Tab-separated table of C-alpha atoms and ligand atoms in Angstrom:
chain	number	residue	atom	x	y	z
A	1473	MET	CA	6.209	1.451	1.927
A	1474	ALA	CA	7.584	-1.762	1.214
A	1475	MET	CA	10.373	-1.472	-1.262
A	1476	GLU	CA	13.453	1.116	-0.876
A	1477	ALA	CA	13.178	1.630	-4.647
A	1478	GLU	CA	9.648	3.037	-3.977
A	1479	ALA	CA	10.372	5.148	-0.946
A	1480	ALA	CA	13.673	6.670	-2.100
A	1481	PRO	CA	12.077	8.996	-4.556
A	1482	VAL	CA	9.455	9.886	-2.079
A	1483	ARG	CA	11.906	10.908	0.563
A	1484	LEU	CA	13.602	13.330	-1.774
A	1485	ARG	CA	10.295	14.845	-3.226
A	1486	LEU	CA	9.093	15.172	0.459
A	1487	GLY	CA	12.388	16.254	1.668
A	1488	LEU	CA	12.280	13.820	4.291
A	1489	SER	CA	15.232	13.047	6.906
A	1490	ALA	CA	17.837	10.092	6.263
A	1491	PRO	CA	16.122	6.768	7.465
A	1492	THR	CA	17.150	5.449	10.985
A	1493	ARG	CA	15.958	2.481	12.439
A	1494	LEU	CA	11.998	2.363	13.707
A	1495	HIS	CA	12.437	-0.313	16.247
A	1496	PRO	CA	15.364	-2.557	17.610
A	1497	ALA	CA	13.761	-5.828	16.757
A	1498	LEU	CA	12.824	-4.752	13.415
A	1499	PRO	CA	14.760	-4.072	10.027
A	1500	ALA	CA	12.126	-1.212	9.432
A	1501	THR	CA	12.977	2.266	8.924
A	1502	CYS	CA	11.671	5.685	9.579
A	1503	SER	CA	12.126	9.129	8.059
A	1504	ARG	CA	10.368	12.394	9.017
A	1505	ALA	CA	9.828	15.811	7.766
A	1506	LEU	CA	7.108	18.597	8.193
A	1507	VAL	CA	5.311	18.689	4.516
A	1508	SER	CA	3.346	21.982	4.457
A	1509	GLY	CA	3.166	22.204	8.417
A	1510	VAL	CA	2.046	18.708	8.599
A	1511	PRO	CA	4.281	16.321	10.483
A	1512	VAL	CA	4.873	12.987	7.825
A	1513	ARG	CA	6.743	9.732	8.966
A	1514	LEU	CA	7.640	7.699	5.939
A	1515	VAL	CA	8.238	3.968	7.298
A	1516	THR	CA	9.528	1.028	5.266
A	1517	ALA	CA	9.691	-2.457	6.566
A	1518	GLY	CA	13.233	-2.640	5.536
A	1519	VAL	CA	15.791	-5.195	4.329
A	1520	ASP	CA	15.321	-8.846	5.451
A	1521	GLU	CA	18.734	-9.694	6.801
A	1522	ARG	CA	18.472	-13.473	5.725
A	1523	SER	CA	17.613	-12.812	2.171
A	1524	GLY	CA	19.311	-9.430	1.534
A	1525	VAL	CA	15.883	-8.078	-0.174
A	1526	ASP	CA	13.180	-5.635	0.993
A	1527	SER	CA	10.809	-7.117	3.468
A	1528	ILE	CA	7.517	-7.051	1.196
A	1529	GLY	CA	4.367	-8.790	2.021
A	1530	THR	CA	1.600	-8.783	4.626
A	1531	ILE	CA	3.520	-9.808	8.000
A	1532	PRO	CA	6.236	-7.203	7.846
A	1533	ALA	CA	3.472	-4.414	6.685
A	1534	ALA	CA	1.290	-5.163	9.589
A	1535	VAL	CA	4.018	-5.300	12.215
A	1536	THR	CA	5.991	-2.332	10.863
A	1537	ALA	CA	2.615	-0.286	10.837
A	1538	TRP	CA	1.822	-1.473	14.328
A	1539	ALA	CA	5.467	-0.340	15.593
A	1540	ALA	CA	5.165	3.086	14.058
A	1541	SER	CA	1.751	3.791	15.271
A	1542	GLN	CA	2.726	2.906	18.843
A	1543	GLN	CA	5.330	5.538	18.442
A	1544	GLY	CA	2.878	8.496	17.769
A	1545	THR	CA	-0.859	9.252	17.370
A	1546	PRO	CA	-1.255	8.943	13.433
A	1547	ARG	CA	-4.350	10.909	11.841
A	1548	VAL	CA	-3.911	8.412	9.050
A	1549	LEU	CA	-2.146	5.443	7.827
A	1550	VAL	CA	-1.174	5.436	4.060
A	1551	SER	CA	0.158	1.921	2.510
A	1552	ALA	CA	1.879	3.384	-0.363
A	1553	GLY	CA	3.962	1.738	-3.323
A	1554	THR	CA	3.510	-0.003	-6.742
A	1555	ALA	CA	0.911	-2.496	-7.686
A	1556	GLY	CA	-0.609	-4.635	-10.433
A	1557	GLY	CA	-3.845	-3.343	-12.165
A	1558	LEU	CA	-6.553	-5.285	-13.964
A	1559	ASP	CA	-6.302	-4.391	-17.602
A	1560	SER	CA	-9.857	-5.436	-18.294
A	1561	ALA	CA	-11.144	-3.021	-15.399
A	1562	GLY	CA	-9.357	0.066	-17.182
A	1563	ALA	CA	-5.812	0.003	-15.059
A	1564	ARG	CA	-2.758	1.088	-17.531
A	1565	ILE	CA	0.843	1.264	-16.392
A	1566	GLY	CA	1.619	4.324	-14.594
A	1567	ASP	CA	-1.853	5.134	-13.329
A	1568	LEU	CA	-2.105	6.256	-9.891
A	1569	TYR	CA	-4.793	4.934	-7.539
A	1570	LEU	CA	-6.394	5.605	-4.266
A	1571	THR	CA	-8.424	3.247	-2.345
A	1572	HIS	CA	-12.292	2.783	-2.930
A	1573	GLY	CA	-14.019	1.019	-0.683
A	1574	PRO	CA	-13.140	-1.933	1.683
A	1575	VAL	CA	-9.553	-3.306	1.351
A	1576	VAL	CA	-9.697	-7.070	0.981
A	1577	PHE	CA	-7.442	-10.233	0.734
A	1578	HIS	CA	-7.560	-12.652	-2.254
A	1579	ASP	CA	-5.274	-15.609	-1.073
A	1580	ARG	CA	-6.861	-16.518	2.391
A	1581	ARG	CA	-9.412	-19.133	1.163
A	1582	ILE	CA	-10.822	-20.765	4.357
A	1583	PRO	CA	-14.193	-22.395	3.671
A	1584	LEU	CA	-15.231	-23.064	7.320
A	1585	GLY	CA	-18.391	-21.141	7.929
A	1586	GLY	CA	-17.572	-17.759	9.311
A	1587	PHE	CA	-13.898	-18.066	8.669
A	1588	ALA	CA	-14.661	-17.530	4.977
A	1589	ARG	CA	-15.348	-13.955	5.723
A	1590	TYR	CA	-12.879	-13.635	8.127
A	1591	GLY	CA	-10.368	-14.776	5.364
A	1592	VAL	CA	-11.415	-11.964	2.849
A	1593	GLY	CA	-10.810	-9.348	5.568
A	1594	SER	CA	-12.676	-6.184	4.385
A	1595	PHE	CA	-11.133	-3.621	6.163
A	1596	PRO	CA	-12.429	0.187	5.785
A	1597	SER	CA	-10.522	3.000	3.699
A	1598	LEU	CA	-11.351	6.716	3.921
A	1599	ASP	CA	-13.597	7.932	1.289
A	1600	CYS	CA	-11.093	9.404	-1.276
A	1601	THR	CA	-13.682	9.932	-3.911
A	1602	SER	CA	-13.475	13.843	-4.185
A	1603	LEU	CA	-9.836	13.989	-3.195
A	1604	ALA	CA	-9.217	11.584	-6.156
A	1605	ALA	CA	-11.292	13.673	-8.600
A	1606	GLU	CA	-9.689	16.972	-7.726
A	1607	LEU	CA	-6.296	15.464	-8.222
A	1608	GLY	CA	-7.093	13.410	-11.217
A	1609	LEU	CA	-6.163	9.987	-9.727
A	1610	LYS	CA	-8.249	6.912	-10.000
A	1611	THR	CA	-9.950	4.780	-7.566
A	1612	ALA	CA	-10.543	1.354	-7.115
A	1613	VAL	CA	-10.904	-1.566	-4.629
A	1614	PHE	CA	-7.352	-2.793	-3.517
A	1615	THR	CA	-6.799	-6.441	-2.810
A	1616	SER	CA	-3.697	-7.814	-1.066
A	1617	GLY	CA	-1.782	-11.367	-0.686
A	1618	ASP	CA	1.771	-12.816	-0.403
A	1619	SER	CA	2.314	-13.616	-3.867
A	1620	LEU	CA	3.222	-11.933	-7.075
A	1621	ASP	CA	1.664	-14.116	-9.305
A	1622	LEU	CA	-1.898	-14.831	-9.841
A	1623	ALA	CA	-3.280	-18.192	-8.950
A	1624	PRO	CA	-6.524	-18.896	-10.643
A	1625	ALA	CA	-8.201	-19.194	-7.294
A	1626	ASP	CA	-6.842	-15.453	-6.488
A	1627	GLU	CA	-8.219	-14.345	-9.745
A	1628	ARG	CA	-11.611	-15.782	-8.745
A	1629	ALA	CA	-11.454	-13.938	-5.501
A	1630	MET	CA	-10.896	-10.614	-7.174
A	1631	GLY	CA	-13.607	-11.271	-9.355
A	1632	SER	CA	-15.864	-11.686	-6.297
A	1633	SER	CA	-14.518	-8.509	-4.482
A	1634	GLY	CA	-14.656	-6.250	-7.520
A	1635	ALA	CA	-10.966	-5.459	-6.916
A	1636	CYS	CA	-8.664	-3.754	-9.607
A	1637	VAL	CA	-5.666	-3.153	-7.789
A	1638	LYS	CA	-3.398	-5.895	-6.495
A	1639	ASP	CA	-0.908	-5.108	-3.926
A	1640	MET	CA	1.085	-7.377	-0.818
A	1641	GLU	CA	0.647	-4.994	1.791
A	1642	SER	CA	-2.330	-2.642	1.696
A	1643	ALA	CA	-5.140	-5.112	3.460
A	1644	ALA	CA	-2.314	-5.728	6.266
A	1645	VAL	CA	-2.120	-1.987	6.962
A	1646	ALA	CA	-5.655	-1.495	6.672
A	1647	TYR	CA	-6.298	-4.230	9.383
A	1648	VAL	CA	-4.006	-2.320	11.688
A	1649	ALA	CA	-5.499	1.009	10.877
A	1650	HIS	CA	-9.001	-0.797	11.667
A	1651	ARG	CA	-7.974	-2.141	14.879
A	1652	LEU	CA	-6.623	1.416	15.973
A	1653	GLY	CA	-9.577	3.396	14.746
A	1654	VAL	CA	-7.304	5.371	12.353
A	1655	PRO	CA	-8.484	6.049	9.049
A	1656	PHE	CA	-6.739	4.153	6.099
A	1657	VAL	CA	-5.579	5.099	2.695
A	1658	GLY	CA	-3.914	3.155	0.013
A	1659	PHE	CA	-2.031	4.877	-2.801
A	1660	ARG	CA	-0.585	2.871	-5.437
A	1661	ALA	CA	1.248	3.286	-8.932
A	1662	ILE	CA	0.585	0.385	-11.479
A	1663	THR	CA	3.691	-1.246	-12.547
A	1664	ASP	CA	2.229	-4.490	-14.354
A	1665	LEU	CA	-1.045	-5.519	-15.897
A	1666	ILE	CA	-1.821	-8.941	-14.295
A	1667	ASP	CA	-4.304	-9.936	-16.831
A	1668	GLY	CA	-2.168	-8.536	-19.707
A	1669	PRO	CA	-0.023	-10.102	-22.093
A	1670	HIS	CA	3.573	-9.834	-20.479
A	1671	HIS	CA	5.281	-11.670	-17.679
A	1672	VAL	CA	4.171	-9.932	-14.385
A	1673	ALA	CA	7.780	-10.023	-12.802
A	1674	ASP	CA	9.278	-8.663	-16.054
A	1675	GLU	CA	6.822	-5.817	-16.343
A	1676	PHE	CA	7.172	-4.913	-13.000
A	1677	ALA	CA	10.967	-4.775	-12.789
A	1678	ARG	CA	10.816	-2.611	-16.225
A	1679	ASN	CA	8.294	-0.162	-14.811
A	1680	LEU	CA	9.538	-0.040	-11.120
A	1681	ALA	CA	11.390	3.364	-11.768
A	1682	ALA	CA	8.818	5.381	-13.559
A	1683	ALA	CA	5.761	4.231	-11.659
A	1684	SER	CA	7.884	5.076	-8.376
A	1685	ALA	CA	8.665	8.545	-9.733
A	1686	ARG	CA	5.039	9.360	-10.540
A	1687	LEU	CA	3.878	8.223	-7.132
A	1688	ALA	CA	6.632	10.536	-5.536
A	1689	ASP	CA	5.639	13.420	-7.842
A	1690	ALA	CA	2.000	13.039	-6.658
A	1691	PHE	CA	2.730	12.587	-3.018
A	1692	PRO	CA	2.940	16.030	-1.812
A	1693	ARG	CA	-0.557	16.844	-3.460
A	1694	VAL	CA	-2.068	13.584	-1.880
A	1695	LEU	CA	-0.714	14.531	1.576
A	1696	GLY	CA	-1.732	17.946	1.219
A	1697	GLY	CA	-5.662	16.955	0.245
A	1698	LEU	CA	-5.723	14.116	3.207
A	1699	ALA	CA	-4.326	16.875	5.739
A	1700	ALA	CA	-7.524	19.018	4.351
A	1701	ILE	CA	-10.359	16.357	4.755
A	1702	LEU	CA	-8.789	14.302	7.663
A	1703	PRO	CA	-10.488	14.681	11.246
A	1704	GLY	CA	-8.432	16.114	14.082
A	1705	ARG	CA	-5.249	18.553	13.885
A	1706	PRO	CA	-2.093	17.902	13.102
A	1707	GLY	CA	0.432	16.492	15.795
B	3144	SAH	N1	10.411	-9.013	-7.995
B	3144	SAH	C1	10.573	-7.970	-7.369
B	3144	SAH	C2	9.822	-8.328	-5.956
B	3144	SAH	C3	8.676	-7.114	-5.914
B	3144	SAH	S1	7.261	-7.644	-5.410
B	3144	SAH	C4	12.041	-7.726	-7.012
B	3144	SAH	O1	12.939	-8.577	-7.273
B	3144	SAH	O2	12.425	-6.604	-6.412
B	3144	SAH	C5	6.027	-6.450	-5.729
B	3144	SAH	C6	5.965	-5.304	-4.729
B	3144	SAH	O3	5.415	-4.576	-5.382
B	3144	SAH	C7	5.038	-5.712	-3.342
B	3144	SAH	O4	5.761	-4.896	-2.431
B	3144	SAH	C8	3.817	-5.370	-4.138
B	3144	SAH	O5	3.148	-4.495	-2.952
B	3144	SAH	C9	4.026	-4.520	-5.323
B	3144	SAH	N2	3.445	-5.226	-6.514
B	3144	SAH	C10	3.527	-4.596	-7.736
B	3144	SAH	N3	2.759	-5.527	-8.764
B	3144	SAH	C11	2.369	-6.473	-7.993
B	3144	SAH	C12	1.455	-7.610	-8.283
B	3144	SAH	N4	1.263	-7.790	-9.750
B	3144	SAH	N5	1.027	-8.296	-7.340
B	3144	SAH	C13	1.460	-8.038	-6.008
B	3144	SAH	N6	1.984	-7.008	-5.636
B	3144	SAH	C14	2.557	-6.220	-6.607
């Protein structure tokens, strides 16, 4: 997870330990628990010492996911938190989404032959169709980039990929999961509608607490469902 405001309610809800430092060279944190017999580690990218805010975005997400994965043998990597949603594709504030299909980037424009495809990324996610139906969650294509706003070119990229959920970490963690051959799942609560009438940053700030609470409430059911469908044994 990227933001402490997103992670804190999940720690409480899952009964996770107090966060400790994940790695000496990173501000990232790690807390642990056994949730219904399944070992769970919640890792955040931590606070950026220079600016004093959460280390959101793709670079800390990838480095943190990599460092955490080297300290164990994860059965799944989940990128969880909040996201912007497309009103025109049916997203509503507070909706909970699991990933559907490949996870892409919307702001890596490299019109140089094969680099164009490289820029989009397109890393696989675990098929969560039945799990989402069982839990009453929505599914969508997730797209990531390093800006909160939506530049016209980013919007066009979202149109091409059919993405409906926009965040700043999922594709980076999906890349790490893909490199490691570990299933990836994105799990996000919608805080703002990127094509809606409100200013995205204001809407995000207004809905952050409520959306994070909804995410935390659904977390035990999502983890239980994942434990049931994932290959391999807990460990
Ligand atoms: N302005 C906020 C910064 C949050 S950035 C603050 O001052 O605290 C948004 C975070 O929530 C990122 O980690 C991202 O993954 C997610 N997010 C929520 N809405 C988003 C949107 N519309 N676009 C991109 N990321 C979004």
